[in-house]
Amino acid sequence: MRSLRRTILPLFLALTAWPLPAQGAGHWPVRRYGNDEGLTSEVVRALAQDKEGLIWAGTEAGLAIFEGRRFVSYQGPLPSTLVTALAADPDGSLWVATEAGACLIRDRRTVLLGAAHGLPRQAFRAVGRDGGGHLWLLGAANLYVEHGALRFEPAPPLPGGERPTQLYVDGARTDTLVLSARTLQAWTPGGWRPLALPPVGSSEVLLKVARDGEDGLWLRTSSAMWHRPRGGAWVRERAAMTGGFGFNSGLDRDAAGWVWFDDADGLWRVQGSRRERRGEPSEDAKGGLVDREGGIWIRSDHGILRTLGRGAWVFRDTRDGLPASLTWMLARDRTGTLWAATDKGLCRSVPGGFQTLLPGRILTLALAPDGQLWASGSPGGSVFEVDPATLRVRTHRVDPLPRARVTGALTVDSEGTPWVADREGGGLVRGTRRGQGWTWTPVTVDGKVPGEVQGLCPVPGGGIALLHDGTLSLFRRGRWEAVPGLLPEGPGAVAFGPNGRMAVSYRNRPVLTLHRLGPDRVTPVGAVPIQGPDGADLSYVTLFSLAVDREGRVWVGSNLGVGLYEEGANPPFRMVGSEDRITRPECNEAAILTEGDQVWLGTTAGLALYRHGFARTLERPSSLQRPLILWARAGRLELDPVGPAPRLPRKQNELELQFLVPAYQAPGRLVFEARLQGVDPDWVRLEEPRLRYAGLQAGRYRLDMRGVILDGETGPTLSVAFRVLPAWWETPWARAAGLLLAGAAVALAVRLRSLALQARNRQLQEEVARQTAALQEASRAKSAFLANMSHELRTPLNAILLYAELLQEEARDRGLASTLEDALKIAQAGGALLALIDDILDISKIEAGHMRVEPEDIPFGAFIERLDGTFRPVVERQGNTFVLDLEGAPERIHTDPVRLLQILGNLVGNAAKFTENGRVTLRARRDGDGLLVEVEDTGIGMTSEEQAKVFQEFVQADSGTTRKYGGTGLGLALVRRLTGMLGGTVAMDSRPGEGTRVRIRIPGVQAGPVG
């Protein structure tokens, strides 16, 4: 218990009071479990965690156990499926109260309690064991207390003949509390002792009572909530105590000492003077549970909600007053007000949420030294100056900039000078104060107008940083300086921190470069690759925003959420929240704000607050425990998961079981491993904690199971021994009889054994055939779908291309240059899409077995001339030279000319796409009875790792290739497939920076002179 409090207590130090804070209480990320997640009823009456760590849920349709990812129904008998209360005993037992009796579950076995135990068959409302070891049960009209093992007697009656209506039992105290309609009694060894009540009205009914961790009493009546702190008087806390059905509303006390209750405003937790709202009224939440790792589980009339992140994450969206969920830059002014730029306006934090001040699309914010807030967005060519004190907004027209759709780059330097850039059309201007307004002067960088501007930000000590034209420039002391040590991909964001720390991120590459900002120059420090735990690949991460906090930690906003780089940590970089499988907030550009020990993020779904300092106060979840077996069976035989070593009959030698590692706060990092001694040579990694072994031979076995955290922690092993009994012919007496009966008996035994093995083989063959047929059918269905969809797409696409051609002719006739250019773009895009559809259709035809090879005799020279006329313009379009080397080529070949042209066209097209101002060479020569063709380029080349995957469907060398050169990754896959259909082979040689050579060899060269 002491360790549990050390884990849980920090979780509740940063709580809200009844009034909401300045920017609204927000919402904790939760995961909901309902019917689809295994609950047979979503009306949850009780939650409990037993000694082994299992989470139990009592519903109106039975009892369920959480198995790590979903709930499974408890299969043991219950007095009634309508569960009313649960209580976990220190010895590992679970007490269950239902509408038709009570029962005890110990080691997953049920003991139904009845007359033999001193209990009638009736509805029970509450159950629990007090600090003195007495178990209490509240029935429909009486109290019962345990005297001896499973022996119950009626408890002494309440004074005045009052009927008990509610029971509260605290495992750390001996004074059990009991409510009647008009009195509150406490049981002590000397008998019942009345407790003072608050000044309730004559018609007010006492409903529920509980005691919090600070020894304060909480009393719920039919119209109010009352609180009496330790040593104090009763205080009326809340009114309007509605909140759903009265039978399911209550006062739950969790392991951290918090009391839960619901009312018209939602679900609350209270302890002493601290209050926290944990649920919305629409959720019909009724109570909560805190597990051993500090995780919060909420029961409701619509399932179970599990809070993610252990309280470190808070989200805000349109429910809190944001005009739009799509949120951009953030700023905090001198008054402590938080400002947010959103897709539908500029808003500020107010008590209870956010208030919109300026409508429209606002993208960037900048706080000036005089406290004024600058904003830009739509309409383009203008900026806004906001006075946070008076909320006055002044619009300034930036004359040198075009009246574009938006103005997306803005900053204010340490001298109060505003700088504005046009991200779409290029250009940078600087403002100069003139009376009440501003004049704007265009600025060049080393004599050139900035083109593609990615962003602006102030530089510590004076000046600005400008991300433009694939580089980063600083303006300091009246001159521009280029930042050294940048990567060729071009920077996407820059951030400055204490002691000259400077970080740069890149949009097209998951890497950071660190620099030192000195008074005279910038010094490169090094590059940091963005990797997951144990070097996991994160090449698909796109970095959008960057910030450095006061401790020098680098925060990165990405398409996968927020990442943290911290020198000296292990690992140094991690995606924050991914270990809890929190819904990853997709961050926006420049949408990150660090404030002390917390980080604000602008995302596509609203504002996200990560309380980094608060998260560090949380102890790491306790070490992994041994797995628990939920169920096990051999064929149709159900096995006892906690009993002695099972003995499996020879005919039921298929072991199947499901287990659980009770660790709920790191599901994204928890994996499972198992090993069957004598069958598995080593530990086998499992995606799900479920095992099946079929065809086990007679003998003794030991099955080992464990949980593993991906960052290296390995949990204890659970070992289960079992035995597969031998068949009768495998027993010693049968073998002895065989020896006595000599050859005849031996032959019979061998025959029986052979029949058994044949039956098993047939079973396995049938299973393999069934699985193979299913896979083939799925492949055929997929290919048929792709083929049908490709045909459906080509019909309207051909119409689009036809209309684009008509538009071109009409535009030429009328002299409409802009319309002609647009029609050409439509035709080019449509042609590219048509080629993609053709590739997909070819792939699908090959997989479905519908593509036919039609070989014929073709003159090779004429074939090459046709290819040259088609693809030479494509090669020379990027300044390349196309060379044909046909020395030693055959005069005629016998093959499918359409497929050969498709193969060579793909290879030449690929070479042209990845080569600029270089050379593409096509060589052809006879190779025995075959044709050897080589396509060689001087382009970018590939590593050996990239070569290993380029022949796969929809795969390119890396993500940067797709972004820079385009393409779908089907070309080389189609080359490999078509070459194989022609009976040929494909090989590749390539080196980065030196080019690529692809060789194909196909049979079919006819005898005759060489061309």
PDB file of C-alpha atoms in Angstrom, residues 734-880:
ATOM      1  CA  ALA A 734       1.291 -52.908 -24.616  1.00  0.00           C
ATOM      2  CA  ARG A 735       4.928 -53.086 -25.613  1.00  0.00           C
ATOM      3  CA  ALA A 736       5.435 -56.113 -23.391  1.00  0.00           C
ATOM      4  CA  ALA A 737       2.401 -57.760 -24.928  1.00  0.00           C
ATOM      5  CA  GLY A 738       3.811 -57.026 -28.328  1.00  0.00           C
ATOM      6  CA  LEU A 739       7.025 -58.788 -27.416  1.00  0.00           C
ATOM      7  CA  LEU A 740       5.062 -61.799 -26.164  1.00  0.00           C
ATOM      8  CA  LEU A 741       2.834 -61.955 -29.213  1.00  0.00           C
ATOM      9  CA  ALA A 742       5.922 -61.578 -31.402  1.00  0.00           C
ATOM     10  CA  GLY A 743       5.577 -60.571 -34.968  1.00  0.00           C
ATOM     11  CA  ALA A 744       1.782 -60.557 -35.193  1.00  0.00           C
ATOM     12  CA  ALA A 745       1.282 -58.247 -32.253  1.00  0.00           C
ATOM     13  CA  VAL A 746       4.134 -56.003 -33.414  1.00  0.00           C
ATOM     14  CA  ALA A 747       2.607 -55.786 -36.878  1.00  0.00           C
ATOM     15  CA  LEU A 748      -0.761 -54.878 -35.380  1.00  0.00           C
ATOM     16  CA  ALA A 749       0.778 -52.176 -33.215  1.00  0.00           C
ATOM     17  CA  VAL A 750       2.664 -50.750 -36.165  1.00  0.00           C
ATOM     18  CA  ARG A 751      -0.532 -50.764 -38.224  1.00  0.00           C
ATOM     19  CA  LEU A 752      -2.511 -48.955 -35.546  1.00  0.00           C
ATOM     20  CA  ARG A 753       0.255 -46.440 -35.174  1.00  0.00           C
ATOM     21  CA  SER A 754       0.349 -45.938 -38.923  1.00  0.00           C
ATOM     22  CA  LEU A 755      -3.409 -45.361 -39.075  1.00  0.00           C
ATOM     23  CA  ALA A 756      -3.183 -42.760 -36.323  1.00  0.00           C
ATOM     24  CA  LEU A 757      -0.380 -40.961 -38.109  1.00  0.00           C
ATOM     25  CA  GLN A 758      -2.249 -41.091 -41.412  1.00  0.00           C
ATOM     26  CA  ALA A 759      -5.320 -39.581 -39.783  1.00  0.00           C
ATOM     27  CA  ARG A 760      -3.201 -36.826 -38.321  1.00  0.00           C
ATOM     28  CA  ASN A 761      -1.492 -36.237 -41.649  1.00  0.00           C
ATOM     29  CA  ARG A 762      -4.833 -36.026 -43.413  1.00  0.00           C
ATOM     30  CA  GLN A 763      -6.024 -33.555 -40.819  1.00  0.00           C
ATOM     31  CA  LEU A 764      -2.958 -31.403 -41.346  1.00  0.00           C
ATOM     32  CA  GLN A 765      -3.178 -31.721 -45.138  1.00  0.00           C
ATOM     33  CA  GLU A 766      -6.842 -30.741 -45.087  1.00  0.00           C
ATOM     34  CA  GLU A 767      -6.026 -27.752 -42.890  1.00  0.00           C
ATOM     35  CA  VAL A 768      -3.181 -26.706 -45.213  1.00  0.00           C
ATOM     36  CA  ALA A 769      -5.421 -27.147 -48.259  1.00  0.00           C
ATOM     37  CA  ARG A 770      -8.191 -25.110 -46.635  1.00  0.00           C
ATOM     38  CA  GLN A 771      -5.840 -22.320 -45.687  1.00  0.00           C
ATOM     39  CA  THR A 772      -4.201 -22.369 -49.137  1.00  0.00           C
ATOM     40  CA  ALA A 773      -7.588 -22.212 -50.863  1.00  0.00           C
ATOM     41  CA  ALA A 774      -8.651 -19.324 -48.655  1.00  0.00           C
ATOM     42  CA  LEU A 775      -5.455 -17.416 -49.430  1.00  0.00           C
ATOM     43  CA  GLN A 776      -5.798 -18.059 -53.152  1.00  0.00           C
ATOM     44  CA  GLU A 777      -9.430 -16.966 -53.110  1.00  0.00           C
ATOM     45  CA  ALA A 778      -8.505 -13.779 -51.226  1.00  0.00           C
ATOM     46  CA  SER A 779      -5.741 -13.062 -53.750  1.00  0.00           C
ATOM     47  CA  ARG A 780      -8.108 -13.632 -56.667  1.00  0.00           C
ATOM     48  CA  ALA A 781     -10.759 -11.409 -55.081  1.00  0.00           C
ATOM     49  CA  LYS A 782      -8.205  -8.663 -54.501  1.00  0.00           C
ATOM     50  CA  SER A 783      -6.915  -8.884 -58.058  1.00  0.00           C
ATOM     51  CA  ALA A 784     -10.444  -8.926 -59.481  1.00  0.00           C
ATOM     52  CA  PHE A 785     -11.341  -5.878 -57.421  1.00  0.00           C
ATOM     53  CA  LEU A 786      -8.259  -3.988 -58.617  1.00  0.00           C
ATOM     54  CA  ALA A 787      -8.941  -4.944 -62.215  1.00  0.00           C
ATOM     55  CA  ASN A 788     -12.613  -3.905 -62.036  1.00  0.00           C
ATOM     56  CA  MET A 789     -11.816  -0.642 -60.272  1.00  0.00           C
ATOM     57  CA  SER A 790      -9.043   0.131 -62.742  1.00  0.00           C
ATOM     58  CA  HIS A 791     -11.510  -0.294 -65.643  1.00  0.00           C
ATOM     59  CA  GLU A 792     -14.110   1.825 -63.820  1.00  0.00           C
ATOM     60  CA  LEU A 793     -11.540   4.598 -63.322  1.00  0.00           C
ATOM     61  CA  ARG A 794     -10.247   4.532 -66.893  1.00  0.00           C
ATOM     62  CA  THR A 795     -13.654   5.281 -68.440  1.00  0.00           C
ATOM     63  CA  PRO A 796     -14.146   8.728 -66.791  1.00  0.00           C
ATOM     64  CA  LEU A 797     -10.403   9.405 -67.004  1.00  0.00           C
ATOM     65  CA  ASN A 798     -10.394   8.905 -70.784  1.00  0.00           C
ATOM     66  CA  ALA A 799     -13.309  11.336 -70.965  1.00  0.00           C
ATOM     67  CA  ILE A 800     -11.309  13.849 -68.931  1.00  0.00           C
ATOM     68  CA  LEU A 801      -8.315  13.476 -71.271  1.00  0.00           C
ATOM     69  CA  LEU A 802     -10.580  13.919 -74.313  1.00  0.00           C
ATOM     70  CA  TYR A 803     -12.119  17.074 -72.884  1.00  0.00           C
ATOM     71  CA  ALA A 804      -8.653  18.343 -71.944  1.00  0.00           C
ATOM     72  CA  GLU A 805      -7.593  17.864 -75.590  1.00  0.00           C
ATOM     73  CA  LEU A 806     -10.701  19.723 -76.771  1.00  0.00           C
ATOM     74  CA  LEU A 807      -9.941  22.536 -74.322  1.00  0.00           C
ATOM     75  CA  GLN A 808      -6.370  22.759 -75.679  1.00  0.00           C
ATOM     76  CA  GLU A 809      -7.626  23.061 -79.266  1.00  0.00           C
ATOM     77  CA  GLU A 810     -10.185  25.683 -78.327  1.00  0.00           C
ATOM     78  CA  ALA A 811      -7.627  27.606 -76.242  1.00  0.00           C
ATOM     79  CA  ARG A 812      -5.162  27.596 -79.160  1.00  0.00           C
ATOM     80  CA  ASP A 813      -7.873  28.808 -81.538  1.00  0.00           C
ATOM     81  CA  ARG A 814      -8.861  31.642 -79.194  1.00  0.00           C
ATOM     82  CA  GLY A 815      -5.357  32.492 -78.055  1.00  0.00           C
ATOM     83  CA  LEU A 816      -6.100  31.793 -74.362  1.00  0.00           C
ATOM     84  CA  ALA A 817      -2.604  31.100 -73.034  1.00  0.00           C
ATOM     85  CA  SER A 818      -3.565  30.562 -69.386  1.00  0.00           C
ATOM     86  CA  THR A 819      -6.421  28.228 -70.300  1.00  0.00           C
ATOM     87  CA  LEU A 820      -4.103  26.321 -72.624  1.00  0.00           C
ATOM     88  CA  GLU A 821      -1.562  25.906 -69.813  1.00  0.00           C
ATOM     89  CA  ASP A 822      -4.253  24.641 -67.427  1.00  0.00           C
ATOM     90  CA  ALA A 823      -5.548  22.198 -70.041  1.00  0.00           C
ATOM     91  CA  LEU A 824      -2.013  20.892 -70.585  1.00  0.00           C
ATOM     92  CA  LYS A 825      -1.637  20.334 -66.839  1.00  0.00           C
ATOM     93  CA  ILE A 826      -4.925  18.429 -66.783  1.00  0.00           C
ATOM     94  CA  ALA A 827      -3.789  16.280 -69.669  1.00  0.00           C
ATOM     95  CA  GLN A 828      -0.384  15.613 -68.085  1.00  0.00           C
ATOM     96  CA  ALA A 829      -1.907  14.729 -64.704  1.00  0.00           C
ATOM     97  CA  GLY A 830      -4.539  12.567 -66.365  1.00  0.00           C
ATOM     98  CA  GLY A 831      -1.919  10.811 -68.433  1.00  0.00           C
ATOM     99  CA  ALA A 832       0.148  10.077 -65.336  1.00  0.00           C
ATOM    100  CA  LEU A 833      -2.920   8.722 -63.559  1.00  0.00           C
ATOM    101  CA  LEU A 834      -3.831   6.613 -66.602  1.00  0.00           C
ATOM    102  CA  ALA A 835      -0.322   5.137 -66.626  1.00  0.00           C
ATOM    103  CA  LEU A 836      -0.657   4.343 -62.911  1.00  0.00           C
ATOM    104  CA  ILE A 837      -4.000   2.636 -63.527  1.00  0.00           C
ATOM    105  CA  ASP A 838      -2.464   0.647 -66.389  1.00  0.00           C
ATOM    106  CA  ASP A 839       0.328  -0.533 -64.078  1.00  0.00           C
ATOM    107  CA  ILE A 840      -2.166  -1.520 -61.378  1.00  0.00           C
ATOM    108  CA  LEU A 841      -4.290  -3.320 -63.961  1.00  0.00           C
ATOM    109  CA  ASP A 842      -1.247  -5.214 -65.261  1.00  0.00           C
ATOM    110  CA  ILE A 843      -0.219  -6.233 -61.729  1.00  0.00           C
ATOM    111  CA  SER A 844      -3.737  -7.428 -60.987  1.00  0.00           C
ATOM    112  CA  LYS A 845      -3.934  -9.343 -64.277  1.00  0.00           C
ATOM    113  CA  ILE A 846      -0.673 -11.098 -63.547  1.00  0.00           C
ATOM    114  CA  GLU A 847      -1.739 -12.040 -60.025  1.00  0.00           C
ATOM    115  CA  ALA A 848      -5.132 -13.228 -61.252  1.00  0.00           C
ATOM    116  CA  GLY A 849      -3.495 -15.278 -64.038  1.00  0.00           C
ATOM    117  CA  HIS A 850      -5.358 -13.375 -66.770  1.00  0.00           C
ATOM    118  CA  MET A 851      -2.347 -11.896 -68.587  1.00  0.00           C
ATOM    119  CA  ARG A 852      -1.296 -13.828 -71.676  1.00  0.00           C
ATOM    120  CA  VAL A 853       2.099 -13.857 -73.402  1.00  0.00           C
ATOM    121  CA  GLU A 854       1.811 -13.772 -77.220  1.00  0.00           C
ATOM    122  CA  PRO A 855       5.299 -14.344 -78.670  1.00  0.00           C
ATOM    123  CA  GLU A 856       6.051 -13.657 -82.311  1.00  0.00           C
ATOM    124  CA  ASP A 857       9.071 -13.184 -84.555  1.00  0.00           C
ATOM    125  CA  ILE A 858      10.083  -9.531 -84.560  1.00  0.00           C
ATOM    126  CA  PRO A 859      12.985  -7.707 -86.238  1.00  0.00           C
ATOM    127  CA  PHE A 860      15.005  -6.395 -83.334  1.00  0.00           C
ATOM    128  CA  GLY A 861      16.330  -3.326 -85.177  1.00  0.00           C
ATOM    129  CA  ALA A 862      12.839  -2.031 -85.994  1.00  0.00           C
ATOM    130  CA  PHE A 863      11.792  -2.718 -82.422  1.00  0.00           C
ATOM    131  CA  ILE A 864      14.666  -0.614 -81.064  1.00  0.00           C
ATOM    132  CA  GLU A 865      13.864   2.224 -83.494  1.00  0.00           C
ATOM    133  CA  ARG A 866      10.309   2.303 -82.148  1.00  0.00           C
ATOM    134  CA  LEU A 867      11.575   2.409 -78.569  1.00  0.00           C
ATOM    135  CA  ASP A 868      14.110   5.132 -79.447  1.00  0.00           C
ATOM    136  CA  GLY A 869      11.462   7.328 -81.039  1.00  0.00           C
ATOM    137  CA  THR A 870       9.208   6.996 -78.005  1.00  0.00           C
ATOM    138  CA  PHE A 871      11.644   7.439 -75.125  1.00  0.00           C
ATOM    139  CA  ARG A 872      14.477   9.636 -76.468  1.00  0.00           C
ATOM    140  CA  PRO A 873      12.413  12.831 -75.801  1.00  0.00           C
ATOM    141  CA  VAL A 874      11.711  11.576 -72.283  1.00  0.00           C
ATOM    142  CA  VAL A 875      15.411  11.006 -71.587  1.00  0.00           C
ATOM    143  CA  GLU A 876      16.574  14.280 -73.106  1.00  0.00           C
ATOM    144  CA  ARG A 877      13.920  16.311 -71.271  1.00  0.00           C
ATOM    145  CA  GLN A 878      16.185  16.610 -68.194  1.00  0.00           C
ATOM    146  CA  GLY A 879      19.364  17.402 -70.135  1.00  0.00           C
ATOM    147  CA  ASN A 880      20.424  13.756 -70.494  1.00  0.00           C
TER     148      ASN A 880
END
